[in-house]
Amino acid sequence: MSVQDQFEPYQVEPASATDEARRRLQSGDLAGALSLAQALLADDPAEPDALYIAAVCLRHQGKPGDALTILDRLLAVQPGYGRAFQERGYCQRAIGRADLALLAFERATGANPGLVASWKALAELNAAAGHEDRAAAARGQAMWLAGLPPELISVISLLHEGRLYKAERLCRAFLQANGHHFEAMRLLAELGVRAHAMEEAEFLLESCAVLRPDYLPARFDYIKLLNKRQKFEAALNEAEAIRGIAQDSPQFQLQYANQHLAVGNFDTALALYEQLRAAAPNDPIVSLTHGHALKTVGRQQDAVAAYRAAYAARGDLGDAYWSLANLKTYRFSDAEIARMRAAEAAAETSLFDRYSLCFALGKALEDRADYAASFDYYARGNRLKREELNYSADRMHADLAAQARYATPALFAAHRGGGCPAPDPIFIVGLPRAGSTLLEQILASHSQVEGTMELPNILALAHRLDGRRRVDEEAQYPANMAELTGEELRAFGEAYIADTAIHRKGAPFFIDKMPNNFRHIGLIHLILPNARIIDARRDPMACCFSGFKQLFGEGQDFTYGLTDIGRYYRDYVELMDHWDAALPGRVLRVRYEDVVADLETQVRRLLDHCGLAFEPACLDFHATERAVRTASSEQVRQPLFRGGLDQWEHYEPYLSDLKQALGPLLAADATQSGKRTPH
């Protein structure tokens, strides 16, 4: 690849000396570009652009080994930077390591699928290794990208490098100039999903389906979006609609199985996964997804076998190891821990795999009581995960404070008697890892109640009321709750009942255990005044550290730092205190420690709050057979035990940041619960 092509076709924003170094590199002045890059690194040894330019210069000067050393520094700073992996692939090729080059180019395309040169290199390397099917797939991807307008290749790169605002501007400008371009519409929809503009994204993808029904990339994304919005029946219908034209696509077959799983067609889904594994026994993603399905229906040993098959097919598949760890009951062997350590330390391991391995190693070493090493891996995994997020504890504090400012007793009094009168929902709110799945399992063991999952409907309504805005723009919600009419509130409540019907099978009551709904109890009260609300509360140190140890599928961005999660817990308690004052008696608080200490008393409190007669099955909740999709899925299938209450104490020497963030809340909670205050 020529120096002039090194940045094709995407240009980063000009930045004085960095821009000049890039200009010199593209003009062939390697010495001048390297000198400028080194000067920049003297001021800031972790400056990503300067590291990248220096690595490119060194390789073109015939020093690939030195370039690889620079790239190690770059990937330590930006672990998910696709162009750094691409450059690593060039360097590995230059020193004759085709195997490592192949791995690097795979990582490059995984991080940034818009890198045409990496796809071409993958085609060449796979062909040379005799993997003609993979070579053909890479050639096809390279040809497809080469056929796109340069602007859209830039959009793809910008999107996958996290420059969403610039990507959106470029994509919208292209569509304004070129009308209905279906890949541009698909990309704009993907940008909308990342910006939580779900309705706009759904409209774009639905338009693609109508205007160009044979454009499978958009149809696949439409299914995924419907699934993400938990419109599971619609997603399955869409999958059925394209079976005729997508039947030969393994990607479609996996999506089709996923949709059957989502609507509860477990036997059909498992049969489809088994067919896929028989057809592609060495496909790690098929085995991994099959494992998730088996875990959901409680077939733990079969899930373990599927996860092991996944990492056997790809040794650095962090998600497979984390999925085993996330069973909470699995114990890793010495050989597995050694493989995880090696994969986590390998430079070619992707960011997602690396932090997944860190969380899995943290759990594996915790189970062996090696708490110092365990904490090191938990801390590293959290740091790596947090670097790819845009979480601000200050912004979250302001959002939660706004709820208390605008959701006032006067507002509730003004709308007394309004909303949708349906008593069906039981909301369980709080923090993740606070015992909400246990409370759900207890209630779902009652003949009149069914569990569902963490439903996004209330969060989606809040996003809708807030409208599209940049993070630095003032929020519309919750201030605009005062402007909602009685008719609107009733309609929102009725829509919630209708939209969640897909998850129900006929019981009079159902559970929505989205923990983050505690932020919107005021909205819930206005639209569903007869819904029951339960606050699942846990000791702050135990709850926060349990969240810190957990790698969540999505959301819960506040958990990836001890200070962040401590501040969030304090903000949560303050807001719950506000709801107690503004809506007295509306929320039942249930402490996890109290449930463990005296199960029957707490079960009776729960049932009384929900207006339900006592049933002994609620005490034998672990015997209830139902699909459970959260991290506690295996724990709630066992009787209660006290062993997990104070696991955080093993890590107390490392938790000073968490204690400081929780502050006086620790002493107050200890007084309430009769526990000692952490030192």
XYZ file of C-alpha atoms in Angstrom:
679
model
C 0.000 0.000 0.000
C 1.413 3.419 -0.933
C 1.982 6.196 1.568
C -0.487 8.344 -0.354
C -3.186 5.730 0.254
C -2.452 5.398 3.955
C -5.344 7.591 5.074
C -7.799 6.727 2.282
C -10.428 8.051 2.004
C -11.039 9.461 5.471
C -9.302 12.607 6.701
C -9.260 13.505 10.399
C -9.818 17.059 11.521
C -6.801 19.344 10.900
C -4.651 19.830 13.977
C -1.633 22.051 13.153
C 1.573 20.042 13.685
C -0.261 16.735 13.359
C -1.811 17.850 10.094
C 1.583 18.953 8.806
C 3.128 15.606 9.750
C 0.338 13.854 7.864
C 0.837 16.107 4.831
C 4.549 15.312 4.750
C 3.859 11.597 5.072
C 1.420 11.648 2.179
C 3.907 13.572 0.042
C 6.602 10.953 0.700
C 8.707 13.012 3.135
C 9.114 10.184 5.648
C 11.963 11.795 7.577
C 10.112 15.081 7.955
C 6.878 13.391 9.006
C 8.687 11.176 11.531
C 10.556 14.144 12.988
C 7.312 16.062 13.535
C 5.616 12.990 15.032
C 8.531 12.462 17.428
C 8.382 16.110 18.493
C 4.665 15.722 19.239
C 5.369 12.559 21.239
C 8.025 14.351 23.268
C 5.247 16.628 24.529
C 2.627 13.880 24.816
C 3.915 10.257 24.618
C 0.352 8.958 24.223
C -0.789 11.249 21.348
C -2.635 8.785 19.079
C -2.208 10.538 15.720
C 1.514 11.033 16.288
C 1.954 7.377 17.289
C 0.141 6.244 14.162
C 2.147 8.514 11.850
C 5.414 7.414 13.481
C 4.524 3.733 12.987
C 3.649 4.263 9.319
C 6.928 6.148 8.733
C 9.024 3.477 10.412
C 7.479 0.688 8.369
C 8.020 2.558 5.118
C 11.623 3.147 6.190
C 12.098 -0.622 6.440
C 11.826 -0.813 10.255
C 8.685 -2.910 10.867
C 9.949 -4.137 14.249
C 10.279 -0.579 15.541
C 6.870 0.212 14.063
C 5.324 -2.706 15.972
C 6.714 -1.320 19.227
C 5.062 2.028 18.490
C 1.807 0.271 17.604
C 1.811 -1.522 20.964
C 1.844 1.929 22.588
C -0.930 3.145 20.290
C -3.189 0.170 20.963
C -2.643 0.596 24.699
C -4.054 4.122 24.297
C -6.788 3.267 21.740
C -7.438 -0.491 21.987
C -10.205 -0.459 19.380
C -8.458 1.616 16.689
C -8.944 -0.273 13.423
C -6.220 1.567 11.484
C -3.640 0.597 14.117
C -4.524 -3.071 13.596
C -4.292 -2.532 9.832
C -0.808 -1.080 10.207
C 0.122 -3.991 12.478
C -0.970 -6.325 9.688
C 1.363 -4.588 7.224
C 4.267 -4.844 9.683
C 3.670 -8.517 10.424
C 3.552 -9.212 6.716
C 6.834 -7.337 6.267
C 8.628 -9.570 8.786
C 7.169 -12.746 7.286
C 4.513 -13.525 9.918
C 1.549 -14.141 7.639
C -0.354 -15.840 10.468
C -0.140 -12.786 12.736
C -0.814 -10.484 9.784
C -4.019 -12.382 9.048
C -5.123 -12.002 12.655
C -4.299 -8.284 12.660
C -6.262 -7.595 9.479
C -9.212 -9.520 10.929
C -9.065 -7.266 13.989
C -8.844 -4.210 11.726
C -12.006 -5.086 9.813
C -13.780 -6.047 13.029
C -13.046 -2.622 14.501
C -13.644 -0.685 11.277
C -15.348 -2.568 8.414
C -14.707 0.391 6.099
C -10.987 -0.397 5.699
C -10.883 -1.558 2.070
C -7.155 -2.292 2.154
C -7.569 -4.674 5.087
C -10.258 -6.632 3.263
C -7.988 -6.932 0.225
C -5.136 -8.135 2.428
C -7.432 -10.692 4.049
C -8.418 -11.993 0.626
C -4.758 -12.433 -0.357
C -3.640 -14.011 2.936
C -6.588 -16.403 3.159
C -6.069 -17.492 -0.447
C -2.387 -18.142 0.255
C -3.341 -20.199 3.319
C -5.812 -22.285 1.313
C -8.935 -20.797 2.906
C -10.701 -20.033 -0.345
C -14.140 -19.569 1.210
C -12.803 -16.881 3.548
C -10.797 -15.346 0.734
C -13.914 -15.129 -1.431
C -15.865 -13.496 1.389
C -13.121 -10.903 1.934
C -12.868 -10.208 -1.810
C -16.612 -9.726 -1.948
C -16.519 -7.249 0.926
C -13.637 -5.334 -0.679
C -15.470 -5.183 -4.015
C -18.667 -4.049 -2.329
C -16.858 -1.237 -0.506
C -14.990 -0.251 -3.651
C -18.337 0.214 -5.353
C -19.559 2.674 -2.736
C -19.187 6.433 -3.130
C -16.099 7.659 -1.223
C -18.318 9.750 1.048
C -20.032 6.638 2.374
C -16.742 4.838 3.006
C -15.811 7.893 5.059
C -19.120 7.643 6.928
C -18.400 3.990 7.769
C -14.950 4.858 9.125
C -16.191 7.862 11.067
C -19.011 5.823 12.559
C -16.724 3.019 13.737
C -14.155 5.446 15.091
C -16.820 7.090 17.252
C -17.025 10.418 15.343
C -20.788 10.217 15.129
C -21.664 13.883 14.706
C -19.366 14.316 11.709
C -20.531 10.998 10.254
C -24.166 12.079 10.493
C -23.518 15.446 8.850
C -21.666 13.798 5.965
C -24.341 11.105 5.532
C -27.227 13.584 5.536
C -25.420 15.834 3.052
C -24.889 12.845 0.764
C -28.566 11.862 0.922
C -29.685 15.412 0.207
C -27.540 15.397 -2.922
C -28.279 11.841 -4.051
C -31.823 11.010 -2.958
C -32.692 7.424 -2.035
C -29.338 5.691 -1.719
C -30.115 2.570 0.298
C -26.710 2.074 1.891
C -26.684 5.723 2.936
C -30.155 5.269 4.437
C -28.960 2.155 6.263
C -25.919 4.003 7.624
C -28.038 6.943 8.755
C -30.317 4.481 10.548
C -27.282 2.953 12.299
C -26.213 6.426 13.381
C -29.750 7.012 14.648
C -29.594 3.857 16.765
C -26.344 5.020 18.344
C -27.941 8.396 19.081
C -31.067 6.676 20.533
C -33.200 8.102 17.705
C -34.950 4.751 17.354
C -38.115 5.944 15.631
C -36.182 7.725 12.892
C -33.936 4.687 12.441
C -36.938 2.376 12.206
C -38.592 4.649 9.643
C -35.449 4.654 7.479
C -35.070 0.879 7.546
C -38.781 0.298 6.960
C -38.511 2.638 3.938
C -35.595 0.587 2.624
C -37.660 -2.576 3.008
C -40.496 -1.057 0.985
C -38.424 0.675 -1.707
C -35.718 -1.971 -2.122
C -36.973 -5.241 -0.596
C -34.013 -7.260 -1.913
C -31.367 -5.095 -0.167
C -30.501 -7.590 2.550
C -28.085 -5.467 4.648
C -30.927 -3.057 5.402
C -33.420 -5.896 5.953
C -31.025 -7.565 8.429
C -30.548 -4.268 10.283
C -34.316 -3.776 10.346
C -34.756 -7.141 12.085
C -32.015 -6.283 14.594
C -33.564 -2.894 15.328
C -37.037 -4.334 15.833
C -35.466 -6.870 18.164
C -33.561 -4.143 20.024
C -36.819 -2.242 20.501
C -38.314 -5.518 21.739
C -40.844 -5.625 18.925
C -40.171 -9.330 18.810
C -43.259 -10.427 16.910
C -42.646 -7.809 14.221
C -38.995 -8.878 14.006
C -40.002 -12.502 13.512
C -42.555 -11.498 10.869
C -39.858 -9.520 9.040
C -37.531 -12.519 9.186
C -40.288 -14.752 7.799
C -40.871 -12.236 4.994
C -37.304 -12.477 3.685
C -36.734 -16.213 4.130
C -37.194 -16.748 0.432
C -34.382 -14.402 -0.598
C -32.107 -14.895 2.422
C -32.388 -18.639 3.008
C -28.793 -19.305 1.949
C -27.312 -16.677 4.259
C -25.822 -18.056 7.501
C -26.234 -14.563 8.989
C -29.954 -14.735 8.265
C -30.304 -18.251 9.649
C -28.755 -17.128 12.930
C -31.031 -14.078 13.079
C -34.039 -16.267 12.319
C -33.203 -18.572 15.230
C -32.663 -15.554 17.482
C -36.128 -14.211 16.700
C -37.790 -17.503 17.574
C -35.899 -17.448 20.883
C -37.020 -13.858 21.529
C -40.729 -14.686 21.176
C -40.423 -17.762 23.379
C -40.464 -20.419 20.639
C -37.686 -22.209 22.499
C -38.006 -25.628 20.873
C -37.970 -24.130 17.372
C -35.039 -21.867 18.207
C -32.960 -24.652 19.732
C -33.629 -26.902 16.740
C -32.450 -24.139 14.396
C -29.281 -23.553 16.442
C -28.542 -27.276 16.360
C -28.939 -27.310 12.571
C -26.582 -24.358 12.264
C -23.971 -26.015 14.466
C -24.214 -29.229 12.482
C -23.648 -27.267 9.264
C -20.820 -25.123 10.726
C -19.355 -26.982 13.726
C -16.333 -24.673 13.890
C -18.235 -21.397 13.767
C -17.559 -19.790 17.161
C -20.436 -17.293 16.985
C -23.016 -19.994 16.254
C -21.791 -22.045 19.224
C -21.732 -18.959 21.444
C -25.286 -17.936 20.521
C -26.510 -21.486 21.000
C -24.957 -21.385 24.464
C -26.876 -18.215 25.323
C -30.136 -19.892 24.288
C -29.390 -23.009 26.346
C -28.581 -20.853 29.375
C -31.877 -18.971 28.987
C -33.929 -22.182 29.225
C -31.896 -23.546 32.149
C -29.839 -26.228 30.349
C -26.643 -25.182 32.068
C -24.397 -28.152 31.252
C -25.345 -27.983 27.569
C -24.641 -24.239 27.645
C -21.196 -24.924 29.125
C -20.444 -27.372 26.319
C -21.509 -24.824 23.687
C -19.375 -22.070 25.231
C -16.382 -24.405 25.344
C -16.915 -25.266 21.684
C -16.952 -21.534 20.913
C -13.571 -20.834 22.507
C -12.151 -24.057 21.046
C -13.008 -22.671 17.604
C -11.454 -19.264 18.392
C -9.078 -19.189 21.314
C -9.323 -15.469 22.044
C -13.129 -15.292 21.959
C -13.517 -13.326 25.171
C -17.309 -13.496 25.103
C -17.205 -17.292 25.398
C -15.017 -17.187 28.511
C -17.067 -14.369 30.027
C -20.288 -16.275 29.326
C -18.884 -19.200 31.317
C -17.877 -16.862 34.141
C -21.284 -15.176 34.009
C -22.990 -18.455 34.864
C -21.619 -17.639 38.374
C -21.389 -21.380 39.114
C -18.686 -22.375 36.598
C -15.114 -22.964 37.782
C -12.257 -22.566 35.304
C -9.435 -25.092 35.046
C -5.744 -24.200 35.236
C -5.464 -24.718 31.493
C -8.388 -22.398 30.772
C -6.941 -19.662 32.978
C -3.583 -19.977 31.237
C -5.270 -19.672 27.820
C -7.227 -16.618 28.972
C -4.111 -14.930 30.337
C -2.241 -15.528 27.083
C -5.097 -14.269 24.929
C -5.612 -11.164 27.081
C -1.898 -10.316 26.843
C -1.675 -10.837 23.055
C -1.338 -7.589 21.102
C -3.687 -8.843 18.363
C -6.634 -9.352 20.714
C -9.515 -6.979 19.992
C -10.774 -4.480 22.546
C -14.080 -6.309 23.133
C -12.337 -9.663 23.549
C -9.702 -8.119 25.811
C -12.062 -6.602 28.342
C -14.325 -9.668 28.200
C -11.284 -11.794 29.083
C -10.403 -9.392 31.914
C -13.826 -9.764 33.507
C -13.685 -13.556 33.078
C -10.207 -13.705 34.635
C -11.380 -11.515 37.505
C -14.140 -14.030 38.267
C -11.871 -17.059 37.768
C -9.246 -15.743 40.192
C -11.904 -14.573 42.663
C -13.177 -18.145 42.851
C -9.596 -19.187 43.778
C -9.379 -16.504 46.494
C -6.546 -14.724 44.639
C -8.199 -11.386 45.334
C -5.302 -9.087 44.468
C -4.861 -10.548 40.989
C -8.616 -10.770 40.578
C -9.055 -7.083 41.340
C -6.267 -6.163 38.892
C -8.202 -7.869 36.086
C -11.550 -6.412 37.140
C -9.990 -2.937 37.247
C -8.335 -3.369 33.847
C -11.525 -4.668 32.255
C -13.517 -1.758 33.628
C -10.935 0.766 32.471
C -10.886 -0.650 28.945
C -14.683 -0.755 28.778
C -15.050 2.759 30.168
C -12.697 4.162 27.518
C -15.184 3.297 24.767
C -18.092 4.959 26.563
C -19.190 8.571 26.838
C -20.454 8.402 30.398
C -20.476 11.504 32.591
C -21.314 11.198 36.289
C -21.948 14.950 36.399
C -24.459 14.722 33.563
C -26.225 11.777 35.231
C -26.386 13.679 38.525
C -27.982 16.632 36.731
C -30.517 14.365 34.985
C -31.595 12.730 38.247
C -31.726 16.044 40.086
C -34.021 17.347 37.351
C -36.511 14.570 38.149
C -36.748 15.787 41.737
C -37.018 19.403 40.580
C -39.877 18.906 38.120
C -41.738 15.790 39.331
C -43.382 17.510 42.302
C -46.372 16.772 44.513
C -48.135 19.657 42.771
C -47.669 17.976 39.392
C -49.082 14.704 40.691
C -52.000 16.452 42.356
C -52.856 18.226 39.117
C -53.182 14.868 37.328
C -54.832 12.869 40.103
C -57.285 10.387 38.605
C -55.642 10.507 35.166
C -53.566 8.036 33.188
C -54.426 4.484 32.177
C -56.148 2.655 35.069
C -54.769 -0.815 34.207
C -53.290 -2.454 37.348
C -51.351 -5.087 35.381
C -47.691 -3.959 35.639
C -45.413 -4.594 38.601
C -42.255 -2.512 38.234
C -39.106 -3.676 40.041
C -36.558 -0.863 40.065
C -33.196 -0.067 41.629
C -29.613 -0.810 40.661
C -28.436 -3.854 38.741
C -27.099 -6.665 40.957
C -29.362 -5.525 43.817
C -31.619 -8.594 43.885
C -34.251 -7.589 41.333
C -34.072 -10.953 39.535
C -34.640 -12.733 42.848
C -37.736 -10.624 43.567
C -38.978 -11.249 40.029
C -38.520 -15.003 40.433
C -40.402 -14.953 43.746
C -43.328 -13.008 42.288
C -43.326 -14.991 39.017
C -43.811 -18.149 41.113
C -47.296 -16.821 41.971
C -50.146 -18.152 39.834
C -51.393 -14.629 39.042
C -48.037 -13.147 37.962
C -45.698 -13.716 35.049
C -42.135 -12.539 34.661
C -41.012 -10.971 31.417
C -37.639 -9.244 31.164
C -36.009 -5.822 31.500
C -38.458 -4.003 29.246
C -37.248 -0.798 27.545
C -40.652 0.808 27.045
C -40.499 3.394 29.833
C -36.943 4.385 28.915
C -38.000 4.690 25.273
C -40.911 6.943 26.214
C -38.560 9.146 28.248
C -36.184 9.401 25.259
C -39.137 10.278 23.043
C -40.298 13.022 25.395
C -36.768 14.415 25.545
C -36.465 14.589 21.744
C -33.238 14.529 19.740
C -30.551 16.774 21.145
C -26.825 16.962 21.615
C -25.474 16.153 25.067
C -24.613 19.817 25.685
C -28.148 21.003 24.892
C -30.731 21.476 27.628
C -33.106 18.586 28.221
C -36.819 18.916 27.433
C -37.822 16.038 29.722
C -38.732 15.906 32.602
C -39.636 19.610 32.553
C -42.208 19.010 29.804
C -44.214 16.527 31.895
C -46.127 19.557 33.169
C -47.286 20.241 29.602
C -48.745 16.773 28.984
C -52.519 16.581 28.795
C -54.686 13.992 30.485
C -55.423 12.449 27.098
C -51.711 12.111 26.335
C -50.951 10.514 29.688
C -53.744 7.997 29.270
C -52.596 7.232 25.711
C -49.008 6.671 26.878
C -50.225 4.246 29.546
C -52.456 2.382 27.113
C -49.600 2.174 24.608
C -47.365 0.676 27.299
C -49.945 -2.021 28.048
C -50.445 -2.768 24.345
C -46.755 -2.773 23.439
C -45.797 -5.119 26.265
C -48.551 -7.630 25.452
C -46.117 -9.647 23.303
C -44.307 -10.699 26.497
C -47.430 -11.925 28.283
C -49.108 -15.310 28.255
C -52.362 -14.607 30.103
C -51.709 -13.937 33.788
C -53.463 -10.865 35.237
C -50.182 -9.246 36.337
C -46.722 -9.041 34.785
C -43.310 -7.816 35.912
C -41.156 -5.175 34.262
C -37.767 -5.400 35.981
C -35.854 -2.700 34.106
C -33.810 -1.348 37.063
C -33.226 2.084 35.503
C -36.959 2.799 35.647
C -36.357 4.250 39.133
C -35.350 7.426 37.272
C -38.871 7.698 35.838
C -41.187 6.745 38.702
C -42.916 10.108 38.319
C -43.694 9.358 34.677
C -44.830 5.831 35.548
C -47.183 7.210 38.198
C -48.699 9.706 35.760
C -49.381 7.195 32.975
C -50.077 4.053 35.080
C -51.335 5.225 38.479
C -52.410 1.734 39.570
C -49.172 -0.062 38.730
C -47.202 -1.497 41.651
C -43.605 -0.333 42.166
C -40.937 -2.154 44.182
C -37.469 -0.798 44.974
C -34.897 -3.613 45.188
C -32.274 -2.261 47.598
C -28.936 -3.817 48.562
C -26.047 -2.838 50.862
C -24.196 -0.058 48.991
C -20.717 -1.630 49.099
C -22.030 -5.049 48.069
C -24.288 -3.655 45.354
C -21.732 -1.307 43.857
C -18.865 -3.772 43.838
C -21.093 -6.481 42.366
C -21.942 -4.059 39.552
C -18.253 -3.236 39.067
C -17.524 -6.951 38.568
C -20.238 -7.346 35.936
C -19.792 -6.853 32.194
C -23.264 -5.865 31.007
C -24.565 -6.603 27.521
C -25.493 -2.944 27.056
C -26.367 0.035 29.170
C -25.398 0.476 32.832
C -22.469 2.671 31.773
C -22.139 4.013 35.326
C -20.766 0.673 36.602
C -17.351 0.839 34.911
C -15.622 2.944 37.562
C -15.705 2.769 41.359
C -16.221 6.507 41.747
C -18.903 6.566 39.059
C -20.931 3.745 40.542
C -20.596 5.165 44.073
C -21.886 8.545 42.931
C -24.717 6.864 41.020
C -25.786 4.920 44.113
C -25.912 8.134 46.140
C -27.950 9.858 43.424
C -30.298 6.859 43.305
C -30.905 6.960 47.052
C -31.545 10.710 46.946
C -34.052 10.341 44.124
C -35.819 7.429 45.847
C -36.078 9.611 48.965
C -37.753 12.231 46.763
C -40.266 9.689 45.399
C -41.056 8.587 48.961
C -41.785 12.195 49.915
C -43.681 13.157 46.753
C -45.606 9.874 46.430
C -45.878 8.474 49.976
C -46.591 4.755 50.098
C -46.304 4.364 46.326
C -43.038 2.389 46.385
C -42.299 -0.694 48.495
C -38.630 -0.978 49.484
C -37.274 -4.520 49.848
C -33.717 -5.031 51.051
C -31.868 -8.034 49.631
C -30.287 -8.756 53.020
C -33.742 -8.914 54.624
C -34.938 -11.406 52.017
C -31.971 -13.655 52.747
C -32.467 -13.329 56.523
C -36.253 -13.887 56.610
C -37.664 -15.025 53.283
C -41.286 -15.621 54.310
C -41.763 -12.220 55.948
C -40.447 -10.418 52.887
C -42.471 -12.591 50.494
C -45.646 -11.701 52.401
C -44.719 -7.986 52.253
C -44.256 -8.263 48.490
C -47.548 -10.051 47.937
C -49.474 -7.669 50.198
C -48.091 -4.674 48.288
C -49.224 -6.247 45.016
C -52.666 -7.169 46.394
C -52.001 -10.898 46.019
C -52.893 -13.795 48.291
C -50.028 -15.788 49.776
C -48.991 -18.908 47.822
C -46.340 -21.344 49.140
C -44.790 -21.611 45.656
C -43.313 -18.152 46.200
C -41.129 -19.591 48.969
C -39.946 -22.368 46.630
C -39.125 -19.902 43.847
C -36.020 -21.858 42.805
C -38.277 -24.686 41.608
C -40.176 -22.424 39.206
C -39.357 -23.269 35.601
C -39.163 -20.179 33.388
C -36.748 -18.484 31.022
C -34.432 -16.008 32.793
C -32.269 -13.697 30.683
C -30.234 -11.725 33.229
C -26.859 -12.285 34.884
C -28.556 -13.923 37.896
C -30.252 -16.620 35.814
C -28.501 -19.553 37.486
C -28.499 -18.080 40.997
C -32.301 -17.740 41.130
C -32.621 -21.410 40.173
C -31.052 -22.315 43.539
C -32.237 -21.834 47.152
C -31.068 -18.712 48.974
C -27.612 -18.680 50.555
C -25.791 -16.067 52.628
C -22.354 -16.586 51.062
C -22.704 -13.806 48.518
C -23.713 -11.034 50.914
C -20.290 -9.674 51.831
C -17.981 -10.844 49.052
C -16.843 -7.254 48.611
C -14.998 -7.446 51.933
C -12.300 -9.583 50.289
C -11.515 -6.550 48.125
C -11.839 -3.857 50.782
C -8.174 -2.725 50.541
C -8.796 -1.716 46.907
C -12.135 0.058 47.328
C -11.164 3.424 48.815
C -12.500 5.298 45.753
C -15.875 3.610 46.168
C -16.040 4.370 49.895
C -15.166 8.001 49.260
C -17.840 8.314 46.572
C -20.501 6.774 48.823
C -19.459 9.051 51.668
C -21.949 9.513 54.539
C -24.349 7.091 52.889
C -22.227 4.223 54.252
C -22.711 5.219 57.862
C -26.421 5.854 57.343
C -26.930 2.477 55.688
C -24.912 0.688 58.366
C -27.073 2.288 61.073
C -30.268 1.244 59.279
C -29.147 -2.341 58.681
C -27.172 -2.872 61.889
C -23.929 -3.560 60.012
C -20.473 -2.196 60.644
C -19.255 0.824 58.679
C -16.402 -0.058 56.260
C -13.052 1.314 57.386
